Short mmCIF file of C-alpha atoms and ligand atoms in Angstrom, two decimals:
data_model
loop_
_atom_site.label_atom_id
_atom_site.label_comp_id
_atom_site.label_asym_id
_atom_site.label_seq_id
_atom_site.Cartn_x
_atom_site.Cartn_y
_atom_site.Cartn_z
CA MET I 19 -64.97 163.49 82.59
CA SER I 20 -68.38 164.13 84.63
CA ALA I 21 -69.46 160.74 84.12
CA CYS I 22 -66.44 159.52 85.53
CA LEU I 23 -66.91 161.65 88.53
CA SER I 24 -70.56 160.53 88.34
CA VAL I 25 -68.96 157.00 88.83
CA LEU I 26 -66.62 158.03 91.10
CA ARG I 27 -69.45 158.59 93.34
CA GLY I 28 -71.44 155.63 92.93
CA VAL I 29 -68.73 154.08 94.25
CA LYS I 30 -68.08 156.14 97.54
CA ASP I 31 -71.92 156.22 98.22
CA PHE I 32 -71.71 152.78 97.96
CA MET I 33 -69.19 152.24 100.29
CA ARG I 34 -70.72 153.73 102.44
CA ASP I 35 -74.05 152.70 102.74
CA SER I 36 -72.01 149.13 102.91
CA ASP I 37 -69.55 149.88 106.01
CA PHE I 38 -70.52 147.59 108.81
CA GLY I 39 -70.49 144.83 105.73
CA LEU I 40 -67.27 145.72 104.63
CA ARG I 41 -65.14 146.44 107.74
CA ARG I 42 -67.00 142.84 108.86
CA LEU I 43 -65.73 141.22 105.81
CA HIS I 44 -62.12 143.48 106.52
CA SER I 45 -62.13 141.35 109.30
CA LEU I 46 -63.14 137.61 108.34
CA LEU I 47 -60.35 138.16 105.58
CA GLY I 48 -56.89 139.57 107.98
CA ILE I 49 -58.04 135.32 109.60
CA LEU I 50 -59.71 133.55 106.68
CA PRO I 51 -57.59 133.69 104.48
CA ILE I 52 -55.31 135.83 104.88
CA GLY I 53 -54.03 134.69 108.48
CA LEU I 54 -53.76 131.52 107.69
CA PHE I 55 -52.59 131.75 104.56
CA LEU I 56 -49.53 133.91 106.05
CA THR I 57 -49.36 130.93 108.66
CA GLN I 58 -49.01 128.23 106.33
CA HIS I 59 -46.34 129.99 104.48
CA LEU I 60 -44.62 130.75 107.24
CA ILE I 61 -44.54 126.64 108.08
CA ILE I 62 -43.68 125.53 104.87
CA ASN I 63 -40.32 128.55 104.93
CA HIS I 64 -39.32 126.74 108.26
CA PHE I 65 -38.40 123.75 105.71
CA ALA I 66 -35.68 125.90 105.07
CA THR I 67 -33.88 124.89 108.18
CA GLN I 68 -33.79 121.66 106.91
CA GLY I 69 -31.83 122.05 103.78
CA VAL I 70 -32.12 123.33 100.32
CA GLU I 71 -34.01 119.53 99.45
CA ALA I 72 -36.66 120.07 102.07
CA PHE I 73 -36.69 123.03 100.84
CA ASN I 74 -37.09 122.88 97.35
CA ARG I 75 -38.79 119.73 97.75
CA ALA I 76 -42.08 121.67 99.70
CA SER I 77 -41.70 124.40 97.24
CA ASP I 78 -42.22 122.63 94.51
CA PHE I 79 -45.02 121.84 95.67
CA MET I 80 -46.61 124.73 96.34
CA GLY I 81 -45.92 125.78 93.59
CA ASN I 82 -47.47 123.06 91.86
CA LEU I 83 -50.93 122.55 92.92
CA PRO I 84 -53.78 122.18 90.91
CA PHE I 85 -55.08 125.48 89.34
CA VAL I 86 -52.89 126.99 91.57
CA LEU I 87 -52.86 130.31 89.42
CA TRP I 88 -56.50 129.77 90.94
CA LEU I 89 -55.68 129.23 94.58
CA GLU I 90 -53.23 132.12 94.19
CA TRP I 91 -56.18 135.10 93.25
CA ILE I 92 -58.85 133.61 95.37
CA VAL I 93 -56.97 132.73 98.50
CA ILE I 94 -54.46 135.29 98.48
CA TYR I 95 -54.51 138.24 95.80
CA ILE I 96 -57.86 139.06 96.00
CA PRO I 97 -58.20 139.18 99.58
CA LEU I 98 -55.07 140.85 100.44
CA MET I 99 -55.54 143.91 98.09
CA PHE I 100 -59.05 144.18 99.74
CA HIS I 101 -58.12 143.99 102.91
CA ALA I 102 -54.67 145.64 101.95
CA PHE I 103 -56.89 149.43 100.63
CA PHE I 104 -59.79 149.53 102.74
CA GLY I 105 -56.90 149.10 105.78
CA LEU I 106 -55.20 151.82 104.96
CA TYR I 107 -58.04 153.61 105.15
CA ILE I 108 -59.15 153.19 107.73
CA ALA I 109 -55.56 153.40 109.14
CA PHE I 110 -55.52 157.40 107.46
CA THR I 111 -58.81 158.32 109.27
CA ALA I 112 -57.42 157.62 112.33
CA LYS I 113 -55.75 160.36 114.97
CA PRO I 114 -54.19 157.82 116.72
CA ASN I 115 -52.64 159.73 120.19
CA THR I 116 -50.72 158.11 122.05
CA SER I 117 -48.82 160.50 123.86
CA ARG I 118 -51.90 161.31 125.77
CA TYR I 119 -52.62 157.79 126.29
CA GLY I 120 -49.64 155.50 126.86
CA THR I 121 -51.95 152.11 127.42
CA TYR I 122 -51.08 149.28 126.28
CA ARG I 123 -54.45 148.67 124.32
CA ASN I 124 -53.66 152.48 122.92
CA TRP I 125 -50.82 150.91 121.80
CA MET I 126 -51.75 148.10 120.17
CA PHE I 127 -54.11 149.87 117.80
CA PHE I 128 -51.23 152.11 117.01
CA LEU I 129 -49.03 149.50 115.86
CA GLN I 130 -51.78 147.77 113.86
CA ARG I 131 -52.33 150.56 111.73
CA ILE I 132 -48.16 150.61 111.94
CA THR I 133 -47.56 147.66 110.78
CA GLY I 134 -50.70 147.37 108.33
CA VAL I 135 -48.59 150.23 106.29
CA PHE I 136 -45.39 149.08 106.43
CA LEU I 137 -46.75 145.65 105.79
CA VAL I 138 -48.13 147.10 102.08
CA ILE I 139 -44.46 148.15 101.38
CA PHE I 140 -43.27 144.88 101.63
CA ILE I 141 -45.63 142.50 100.43
CA ALA I 142 -44.93 144.55 97.82
CA TRP I 143 -41.82 143.82 97.09
CA HIS I 144 -41.77 140.63 98.40
CA ILE I 145 -44.35 140.19 95.13
CA TRP I 146 -42.15 141.57 93.40
CA GLN I 147 -39.27 140.14 93.84
CA THR I 148 -40.91 136.74 93.58
CA ARG I 149 -43.80 135.84 92.62
CA VAL I 150 -43.61 138.12 88.88
CA GLN I 151 -40.13 137.26 88.77
CA LYS I 152 -41.19 133.86 88.93
CA ALA I 153 -43.82 135.46 86.40
CA PHE I 154 -40.85 136.24 84.29
CA GLY I 155 -39.41 132.88 83.54
CA ALA I 156 -36.81 133.22 87.19
CA GLU I 157 -36.70 129.68 88.85
CA VAL I 158 -38.56 130.23 93.13
CA ASP I 159 -36.13 127.50 94.58
CA PHE I 160 -33.84 128.14 97.71
CA ASP I 161 -30.96 129.78 95.50
CA MET I 162 -33.85 132.86 94.74
CA MET I 163 -34.31 133.10 98.69
CA ALA I 164 -30.44 133.13 99.16
CA ASP I 165 -29.01 135.46 96.65
CA ILE I 166 -31.95 137.92 98.37
CA VAL I 167 -31.13 137.69 101.62
CA ALA I 168 -27.28 137.43 100.83
CA ASN I 169 -27.60 141.37 100.60
CA PRO I 170 -27.28 142.33 104.90
CA LEU I 171 -29.62 144.72 104.11
CA MET I 172 -32.68 143.12 102.68
CA LEU I 173 -32.57 140.63 104.89
CA ALA I 174 -33.63 143.28 107.20
CA PHE I 175 -35.68 144.24 105.39
CA TYR I 176 -37.42 140.97 105.56
CA VAL I 177 -37.00 140.48 109.45
CA VAL I 178 -38.64 143.77 109.97
CA GLY I 179 -41.52 142.28 107.45
CA ILE I 180 -42.23 139.35 108.79
CA VAL I 181 -42.07 139.99 112.57
CA SER I 182 -44.41 143.15 111.61
CA ALA I 183 -47.15 140.32 109.62
CA THR I 184 -46.68 137.94 112.67
CA PHE I 185 -47.27 141.24 115.04
CA HIS I 186 -50.38 142.56 112.85
CA LEU I 187 -52.07 138.72 112.28
CA ALA I 188 -51.87 138.03 116.52
CA ASN I 189 -52.72 141.24 117.60
CA GLY I 190 -55.41 141.14 114.48
CA PHE I 191 -56.89 138.40 116.05
CA TRP I 192 -57.05 139.77 119.21
CA SER I 193 -59.04 142.41 117.75
CA PHE I 194 -60.84 140.09 115.28
CA LEU I 195 -62.38 138.26 118.76
CA VAL I 196 -64.21 141.69 119.81
CA THR I 197 -65.54 142.46 116.42
CA TRP I 198 -67.26 139.90 116.29
CA GLY I 199 -68.37 139.68 119.71
CA ILE I 200 -66.47 136.72 120.55
CA THR I 201 -64.30 138.35 123.90
CA GLN I 202 -66.64 140.66 125.67
CA SER I 203 -65.47 140.36 129.67
CA PRO I 204 -62.32 142.78 130.03
CA ARG I 205 -61.26 138.90 131.70
CA SER I 206 -61.50 136.92 128.70
CA GLN I 207 -59.77 139.50 126.06
CA ARG I 208 -57.22 140.39 129.15
CA ILE I 209 -56.64 135.83 128.48
CA SER I 210 -56.72 136.69 125.28
CA THR I 211 -54.14 139.15 125.34
CA PHE I 212 -51.53 136.55 126.34
CA VAL I 213 -52.16 133.58 123.46
CA MET I 214 -52.12 136.21 120.93
CA MET I 215 -48.36 137.42 123.06
CA GLY I 216 -47.57 133.76 122.97
CA LEU I 217 -48.87 132.87 118.98
CA PHE I 218 -47.31 135.95 118.27
CA LEU I 219 -44.14 134.84 119.30
CA VAL I 220 -44.48 131.08 118.13
CA LEU I 221 -44.99 132.28 114.51
CA SER I 222 -42.15 135.32 114.91
CA VAL I 223 -39.40 132.36 115.95
CA ILE I 224 -40.97 130.38 113.28
CA GLY I 225 -40.74 132.62 110.69
CA ILE I 226 -37.14 134.20 111.85
CA ARG I 227 -35.52 130.50 111.89
CA ALA I 228 -37.29 129.99 107.88
CA ILE I 229 -35.57 133.60 106.56
CA PHE I 230 -31.60 132.54 108.81
CA ALA I 231 -32.20 129.26 107.27
CA PHE I 232 -31.43 130.95 103.79
CA VAL I 233 -28.45 132.77 105.25
CA MET K 5 -58.62 179.75 167.93
CA ALA K 6 -60.42 178.36 164.91
CA GLU K 7 -60.10 180.96 163.80
CA ASN K 8 -56.89 182.55 163.99
CA ALA K 9 -55.65 179.30 162.09
CA VAL K 10 -58.35 179.95 159.13
CA LYS K 11 -56.74 183.44 159.21
CA GLU K 12 -52.45 181.72 159.78
CA ARG K 13 -53.44 179.51 156.72
CA ASN K 14 -55.37 182.36 154.56
CA GLU K 15 -51.84 184.71 155.46
CA ALA K 16 -49.73 181.46 153.95
CA THR K 17 -51.56 180.92 150.83
CA ALA K 18 -52.35 184.38 149.77
CA ALA K 19 -48.69 185.25 148.41
CA LYS K 20 -49.07 181.46 146.63
CA THR K 21 -50.08 181.57 142.50
CA VAL K 22 -51.58 179.18 140.21
CA GLN K 23 -50.20 179.61 137.39
CA PHE K 24 -53.25 178.66 133.77
CA LYS K 25 -52.56 178.23 130.55
CA ILE K 26 -55.89 178.69 128.50
CA GLN K 27 -56.20 177.98 125.18
CA ARG K 28 -58.50 180.37 123.71
CA GLN K 29 -60.49 181.70 120.25
CA ASP K 30 -62.95 183.96 119.81
CA SER K 31 -65.07 182.42 117.44
CA PRO K 32 -66.11 179.82 115.72
CA GLU K 33 -63.87 180.69 112.55
CA SER K 34 -61.22 182.86 114.49
CA SER K 35 -58.20 180.85 115.15
CA PRO K 36 -56.53 180.36 118.90
CA TYR K 37 -53.56 182.18 120.61
CA TRP K 38 -52.41 181.28 124.43
CA GLU K 39 -53.11 183.25 127.42
CA THR K 40 -50.97 182.64 130.57
CA PHE K 41 -53.25 183.86 133.88
CA ASN K 42 -51.46 183.59 138.04
CA VAL K 43 -54.69 182.97 140.10
CA PRO K 44 -54.09 183.33 143.58
CA TYR K 45 -54.25 179.93 145.11
CA ARG K 46 -57.42 179.22 147.91
CA GLN K 47 -57.12 175.91 149.75
CA ASN K 48 -59.68 173.10 148.13
CA MET K 49 -60.53 175.11 144.98
CA ASN K 50 -60.29 173.61 141.39
CA VAL K 51 -60.26 174.76 138.41
CA ILE K 52 -64.05 176.10 137.79
CA SER K 53 -63.66 178.72 141.38
CA ALA K 54 -59.96 179.40 139.48
CA LEU K 55 -61.65 180.31 136.32
CA MET K 56 -64.29 181.84 138.19
CA GLU K 57 -61.35 184.08 139.67
CA ILE K 58 -59.98 184.77 136.12
CA ARG K 59 -64.00 186.54 135.19
CA ARG K 60 -63.57 188.20 138.27
CA ASN K 61 -60.15 189.57 137.52
CA PRO K 62 -59.60 188.85 133.70
CA VAL K 63 -55.87 190.14 134.22
CA ASN K 64 -52.86 188.01 132.41
CA SER K 65 -49.99 186.90 133.62
CA GLU K 66 -48.92 190.48 132.15
CA GLY K 67 -50.48 192.04 133.84
CA LYS K 68 -52.80 193.52 130.91
CA LYS K 69 -56.29 193.99 130.86
CA THR K 70 -58.45 190.62 128.82
CA SER K 71 -61.64 189.16 128.27
CA PRO K 72 -63.17 186.84 130.72
CA ILE K 73 -63.08 182.89 129.76
CA GLN K 74 -66.39 181.68 128.34
CA TRP K 75 -66.57 178.00 129.63
CA GLU K 76 -69.57 175.79 131.01
CA MET K 77 -70.77 174.22 133.80
CA ASN K 78 -74.22 173.70 135.51
CA CYS K 79 -74.25 170.81 138.69
CA LEU K 80 -71.03 171.48 140.11
CA GLU K 81 -70.30 167.90 141.05
CA GLU K 82 -69.56 165.81 137.97
CA VAL K 83 -73.33 164.26 136.43
CA CYS K 84 -74.23 166.88 134.22
CA GLY K 85 -71.15 166.86 131.45
CA ALA K 86 -72.06 170.94 129.96
CA CYS K 87 -68.04 171.87 132.16
CA SER K 88 -66.01 169.34 130.21
CA MET K 89 -63.28 170.11 128.32
CA VAL K 90 -58.92 168.79 128.19
CA ILE K 91 -57.26 169.75 131.51
CA ASN K 92 -53.05 168.94 131.03
CA GLY K 93 -53.75 166.99 127.98
CA ARG K 94 -57.22 164.82 129.09
CA PRO K 95 -60.81 165.09 128.64
CA ARG K 96 -62.29 165.27 131.92
CA GLN K 97 -64.92 167.77 134.18
CA SER K 98 -63.42 170.91 135.39
CA CYS K 99 -65.89 171.05 138.02
CA THR K 100 -64.51 168.05 139.51
CA ALA K 101 -60.53 169.04 138.63
CA LEU K 102 -58.71 169.94 142.02
CA VAL K 103 -56.04 172.06 141.22
CA ASP K 104 -53.80 170.31 144.40
CA GLN K 105 -54.57 167.21 142.20
CA LEU K 106 -52.85 168.93 139.35
CA THR K 107 -49.25 169.73 137.59
CA GLN K 108 -49.09 173.64 137.15
CA PRO K 109 -48.84 174.86 135.43
CA ILE K 110 -52.44 174.09 134.19
CA THR K 111 -53.38 173.38 130.50
CA LEU K 112 -56.55 174.32 129.52
CA GLU K 113 -58.56 173.27 126.05
CA PRO K 114 -61.64 172.98 124.40
CA MET K 115 -62.31 168.92 123.52
CA ARG K 116 -61.32 169.50 120.27
CA THR K 117 -63.14 166.66 118.91
CA PHE K 118 -66.06 169.31 119.15
CA PRO K 119 -66.82 172.18 117.18
CA VAL K 120 -65.48 175.28 119.30
CA VAL K 121 -67.94 178.02 120.07
CA ARG K 122 -66.15 180.08 122.06
CA ASP K 123 -62.79 179.25 124.24
CA LEU K 124 -63.79 176.21 126.35
CA VAL K 125 -67.00 176.15 125.44
CA VAL K 126 -67.98 173.36 122.09
CA ASP K 127 -70.69 172.19 120.94
CA ARG K 128 -71.67 168.56 122.12
CA GLU K 129 -74.33 168.67 119.38
CA VAL K 130 -73.48 166.17 117.56
CA MET K 131 -74.14 163.65 120.38
CA PHE K 132 -77.29 164.46 120.53
CA ASP K 133 -78.27 163.92 117.06
CA SER K 134 -76.39 160.70 117.00
CA LEU K 135 -78.56 159.44 120.45
CA LYS K 136 -82.01 160.18 118.34
CA LYS K 137 -80.17 158.73 115.14
CA VAL K 138 -79.98 155.30 117.61
CA LYS K 139 -83.06 155.62 119.09
CA ALA K 140 -81.75 155.83 122.30
CA TRP K 141 -85.38 155.77 124.07
CA VAL K 142 -88.30 153.73 125.16
CA PRO K 143 -91.35 154.36 123.37
CA ILE K 144 -94.18 153.96 125.61
CA ASP K 145 -97.37 156.92 123.38
CA GLY K 146 -99.31 155.50 122.14
CA THR K 147 -103.30 156.18 120.85
CA TYR K 148 -104.59 154.77 124.21
CA ASP K 149 -102.83 152.98 127.25
CA LEU K 150 -100.32 150.47 126.98
CA GLY K 151 -100.97 149.21 130.30
CA GLU K 152 -97.54 148.29 132.31
CA GLY K 153 -94.41 146.60 131.17
CA PRO K 154 -92.71 143.68 131.83
CA ARG K 155 -90.92 143.79 134.97
CA MET K 156 -87.43 144.36 134.89
CA PRO K 157 -85.55 142.30 137.76
CA GLU K 158 -84.14 143.79 140.08
CA ARG K 159 -80.33 142.75 139.25
CA LYS K 160 -80.81 143.76 136.21
CA ARG K 161 -82.21 147.18 137.16
CA GLN K 162 -78.96 147.67 139.28
CA TRP K 163 -76.30 146.32 136.40
CA ALA K 164 -78.18 149.05 134.07
CA TYR K 165 -78.41 152.15 136.26
CA GLU K 166 -74.68 151.77 135.61
CA LEU K 167 -75.12 152.43 131.63
CA SER K 168 -77.90 154.45 132.78
CA LYS K 169 -75.02 157.24 134.40
CA CYS K 170 -73.78 158.03 130.54
CA MET K 171 -74.02 162.33 131.22
CA THR K 172 -73.33 162.37 127.21
CA CYS K 173 -70.41 164.79 128.06
CA GLY K 174 -68.20 163.69 125.43
CA VAL K 175 -65.14 162.82 126.93
CA CYS K 176 -64.77 159.28 125.69
CA LEU K 177 -65.03 160.85 121.71
CA GLU K 178 -62.30 163.24 122.82
CA ALA K 179 -60.10 159.88 123.83
CA CYS K 180 -60.88 158.25 120.72
CA PRO K 181 -58.99 158.45 117.72
CA ASN K 182 -61.07 157.22 115.36
CA VAL K 183 -63.90 159.89 116.09
CA ASN K 184 -62.64 162.87 113.83
CA ASP K 185 -63.16 165.24 110.64
CA LYS K 186 -62.45 162.18 108.93
CA THR K 187 -64.89 159.58 109.83
CA ASN K 188 -69.03 160.36 111.17
CA PHE K 189 -68.05 157.55 113.89
CA ILE K 190 -70.58 158.39 116.61
CA GLY K 191 -68.27 157.25 119.16
CA PRO K 192 -68.04 154.58 122.34
CA ALA K 193 -71.16 156.81 124.09
CA LEU K 194 -73.83 155.95 122.08
CA ILE K 195 -72.86 153.13 121.58
CA SER K 196 -73.44 151.54 125.66
CA GLN K 197 -76.77 153.11 124.99
CA VAL K 198 -78.03 150.96 122.75
CA ARG K 199 -76.88 148.03 124.65
CA LEU K 200 -78.81 150.17 127.77
CA PHE K 201 -81.92 150.63 125.77
CA ASN K 202 -82.16 147.24 123.94
CA ALA K 203 -81.58 145.71 127.64
CA HIS K 204 -84.47 147.47 128.89
CA PRO K 205 -87.59 145.27 128.82
CA THR K 206 -89.52 147.55 127.37
CA GLY K 207 -87.41 149.31 124.77
CA ALA K 208 -85.73 145.69 124.03
CA MET K 209 -88.91 145.80 122.19
CA ASN K 210 -87.51 147.71 119.34
CA ARG K 211 -84.17 145.80 119.82
CA ASP K 212 -84.02 145.74 115.81
CA GLU K 213 -84.58 149.34 114.88
CA ARG K 214 -81.92 150.70 116.87
CA LEU K 215 -79.46 147.68 115.99
CA ASP K 216 -80.40 148.40 112.68
CA ALA K 217 -79.16 152.37 113.26
CA LEU K 218 -75.27 150.93 114.99
CA MET K 219 -74.90 148.73 111.88
CA GLN K 220 -74.92 151.62 109.36
CA ASP K 221 -72.74 154.62 108.52
CA GLY K 222 -70.34 155.37 111.63
CA GLY K 223 -71.48 153.02 113.48
CA LEU K 224 -70.22 150.17 115.45
CA ALA K 225 -68.05 149.02 112.99
CA GLU K 226 -65.81 152.38 112.85
CA CYS K 227 -64.67 150.95 116.80
CA GLY K 228 -60.74 150.41 116.48
CA ASN K 229 -60.42 148.78 119.62
CA SER K 230 -57.94 151.23 120.93
CA GLN K 231 -59.77 151.12 124.42
CA ASN K 232 -59.55 154.33 125.42
CA CYS K 233 -62.82 155.24 125.99
CA VAL K 234 -62.89 152.80 128.89
CA VAL K 235 -60.15 154.48 130.72
CA ALA K 236 -61.50 157.94 130.14
CA CYS K 237 -65.12 157.56 131.32
CA PRO K 238 -65.25 159.75 134.43
CA LYS K 239 -67.99 157.59 135.43
CA GLY K 240 -66.36 154.33 135.29
CA ILE K 241 -68.99 152.70 132.38
CA PRO K 242 -67.73 149.71 131.32
CA LEU K 243 -67.72 150.85 126.95
CA THR K 244 -65.56 148.27 126.41
CA THR K 245 -68.06 145.59 127.25
CA SER K 246 -71.44 147.15 125.80
CA ILE K 247 -68.86 147.35 122.44
CA ALA K 248 -68.16 144.18 122.08
CA ALA K 249 -71.77 143.33 122.88
CA MET K 250 -73.54 144.30 120.59
CA ASN K 251 -70.94 143.02 118.06
CA ARG K 252 -71.87 140.21 118.81
CA ALA K 253 -76.03 141.18 119.12
CA ALA K 254 -75.28 142.75 115.34
CA SER K 255 -73.26 139.51 114.23
CA VAL K 256 -76.68 137.00 115.61
CA TYR K 257 -78.68 140.04 114.67
CA SER K 258 -77.05 139.85 110.97
CA PHE K 259 -77.01 135.85 111.05
CA LYS K 260 -80.60 135.71 111.50
CA ARG K 261 -81.69 139.04 108.37
CA PHE K 262 -79.72 136.82 106.25
CA PHE K 263 -80.29 133.22 107.17
CA GLY K 264 -83.07 133.24 109.53
CA SER K 265 -87.05 133.41 109.03
CA ASP K 266 -88.73 136.71 108.30
CA HIS K 267 -89.68 137.86 112.19
CA MET K 268 -86.98 140.23 113.01
CA VAL K 269 -87.27 141.46 117.18
CA ASP K 270 -85.58 138.04 118.13
C1 LIG V 323 -50.08 139.89 106.14
C2 LIG V 323 -51.23 140.06 106.04
C3 LIG V 323 -52.14 140.56 106.69
C4 LIG V 323 -52.81 139.71 107.94
C5 LIG V 323 -52.70 138.27 107.67
C6 LIG V 323 -53.80 140.85 108.53
C7 LIG V 323 -54.70 140.04 109.72
C8 LIG V 323 -56.11 141.53 109.93
C9 LIG V 323 -56.15 140.88 110.97
C10 LIG V 323 -56.81 139.71 111.61
C11 LIG V 323 -56.95 141.81 111.93
C12 LIG V 323 -58.05 141.73 112.95
C13 LIG V 323 -59.43 142.41 111.55
C14 LIG V 323 -59.85 142.68 113.52
O1 LIG V 323 -59.59 143.92 113.88
O2 LIG V 323 -61.04 142.19 113.75
C15 LIG V 323 -56.26 143.06 110.94
C16 LIG V 323 -57.19 144.78 110.56
C17 LIG V 323 -56.24 145.41 110.39
N1 LIG V 323 -55.88 145.18 109.26
FE1 LIG V 323 -54.87 143.40 108.45
N2 LIG V 323 -53.96 141.76 107.98
C18 LIG V 323 -52.11 141.95 106.65
C19 LIG V 323 -52.36 142.82 105.74
C20 LIG V 323 -52.94 144.35 106.19
C21 LIG V 323 -52.01 145.40 105.92
C22 LIG V 323 -51.34 145.39 104.32
C23 LIG V 323 -53.26 146.42 105.72
C24 LIG V 323 -52.83 147.43 105.35
C25 LIG V 323 -52.48 148.98 105.55
C26 LIG V 323 -53.53 146.30 106.97
C27 LIG V 323 -54.65 147.31 108.08
C28 LIG V 323 -54.90 146.86 108.79
C29 LIG V 323 -56.02 147.74 109.81
C30 LIG V 323 -55.88 148.98 109.74
C31 LIG V 323 -56.75 146.92 110.75
C32 LIG V 323 -57.63 147.15 111.90
C33 LIG V 323 -58.66 147.00 111.89
C34 LIG V 323 -59.52 147.74 113.04
O3 LIG V 323 -59.21 147.49 114.31
O4 LIG V 323 -60.63 148.17 112.43
N3 LIG V 323 -53.47 144.83 107.25
N4 LIG V 323 -54.99 142.62 109.88
S1 LIG V 324 -69.74 157.43 128.45
FE1 LIG V 324 -68.74 158.17 130.05
S2 LIG V 324 -67.32 159.45 128.60
FE2 LIG V 324 -68.68 158.83 127.50
S3 LIG V 324 -70.03 160.50 127.53
FE3 LIG V 324 -71.06 158.97 128.72
S4 LIG V 324 -70.20 159.58 130.66
FE4 LIG V 324 -69.03 160.54 129.19
S1 LIG V 325 -70.22 171.24 135.86
FE1 LIG V 325 -71.91 169.08 135.77
S2 LIG V 325 -70.11 168.38 134.93
FE2 LIG V 325 -69.08 169.94 135.72
#
């Protein structure tokens, strides 16, 4: 019991001492690889708009990449788990105050955290419905998704999930540029706001078109 | 003639009162409660003159005698920061809060980001401790005369002057969603102070030490870019630009420290 506690205390001390590095890692992982993966994922899904065949071919290709297990763990699960759990910590240590300051940026701050928390639920559910079922022997193909979104509630859940993810990535990209000191001047930050709005729209259209292709 | 006009105006306004809703707290541990006051209106009055009126005649809106409100003030011209409080929901200085520009009832609360001492008095010591942590000064003491330092270009001095206007009032910390009892974040003002002292030609000789301090727990990385600070700062300090500038300095510094050679300062 006390050994357990002292290990926990050790972990906590380590986390506190390396807070700066962990937060920069959190920021980096949001773009590389998670953001890149999300973009790739939505584009592959977009094959669904070209029919069952096209989607199944693309999904077969991705599902049968060499070293696919390694790729999944190193490019997706480990970075995503770190980003998600550290993200929850960041989200729940903030005290949002949009009623006091209703500015655009303060709302973005709030929405970044709301979408992050929602994404934990959505992504866990999504992985359960697809990847975990594959491990149990199910076939990941067009029909699997079509079955899922045949339920209108599930379709709505997926639409909200996709838009949350594209928003979180686009707005996260904006703050990534600040976090690493790339956009400093108010002007560059303003321009980057517009660029990221564009990115949000483009990714959302791709994602939404893809999910409705299964309906 | 002029005197008559003043008299008339005073009579016209004498009946007018200003309503204040003040959040009070008797001691650091006791729980807060609200008390309302109707203060006779005077032309051009500010929140401090209203508080002085309550002190002169500490009677609340129910006509009961109460204890005078405690608050802090010093310069009365928005350069010391002592009188900061939350007025109508927003943190600002009470000495420059003109009653004519505020909607009533005017609510006054202490800045709860800091420990409340009594009523509207808070203890901002944490900010002064943080200033020490980030070494927000230019060290020139030694056992011999160090002579003149490098010159500062005039245009740079003018720019740095804007950053030096910070009065450690704490408004930007009160406005920040990431400065609270669950985090150790030192707050926007402190980050901007590092930028100020690192920009100073003599101060730059200890640049790495200040960056090191900023890269500790509770430092720079806890900023979440809500950008409330720059909206709230009464001195118009470009806090978010300072934060992004220090982010870049920290990126370059840690890159050099990891991959570079063994000289630290530049
Ligand atoms: C679709 C998957 C995700 C992607 C692509 C993604 C991407 C990003 C990016 C690029 C950032 C910006 C980093 C920065 O400010 O420097 C970010 C920030 C953040 N993410 Fe995620 N993220 C994802 C999932 C999550 C999840 C599941 C959470 C859990 C709560 C989360 C919580 C956060 C938080 C709280 C921030 C703000 C960090 C800060 O401003 O300090 N993210 N994310
Ligand atoms: S930066 Fe502005 S708001 Fe923050 S403490 Fe200094 S003067 Fe006050
Ligand atoms: S009394 Fe000094 S800022 Fe108000």
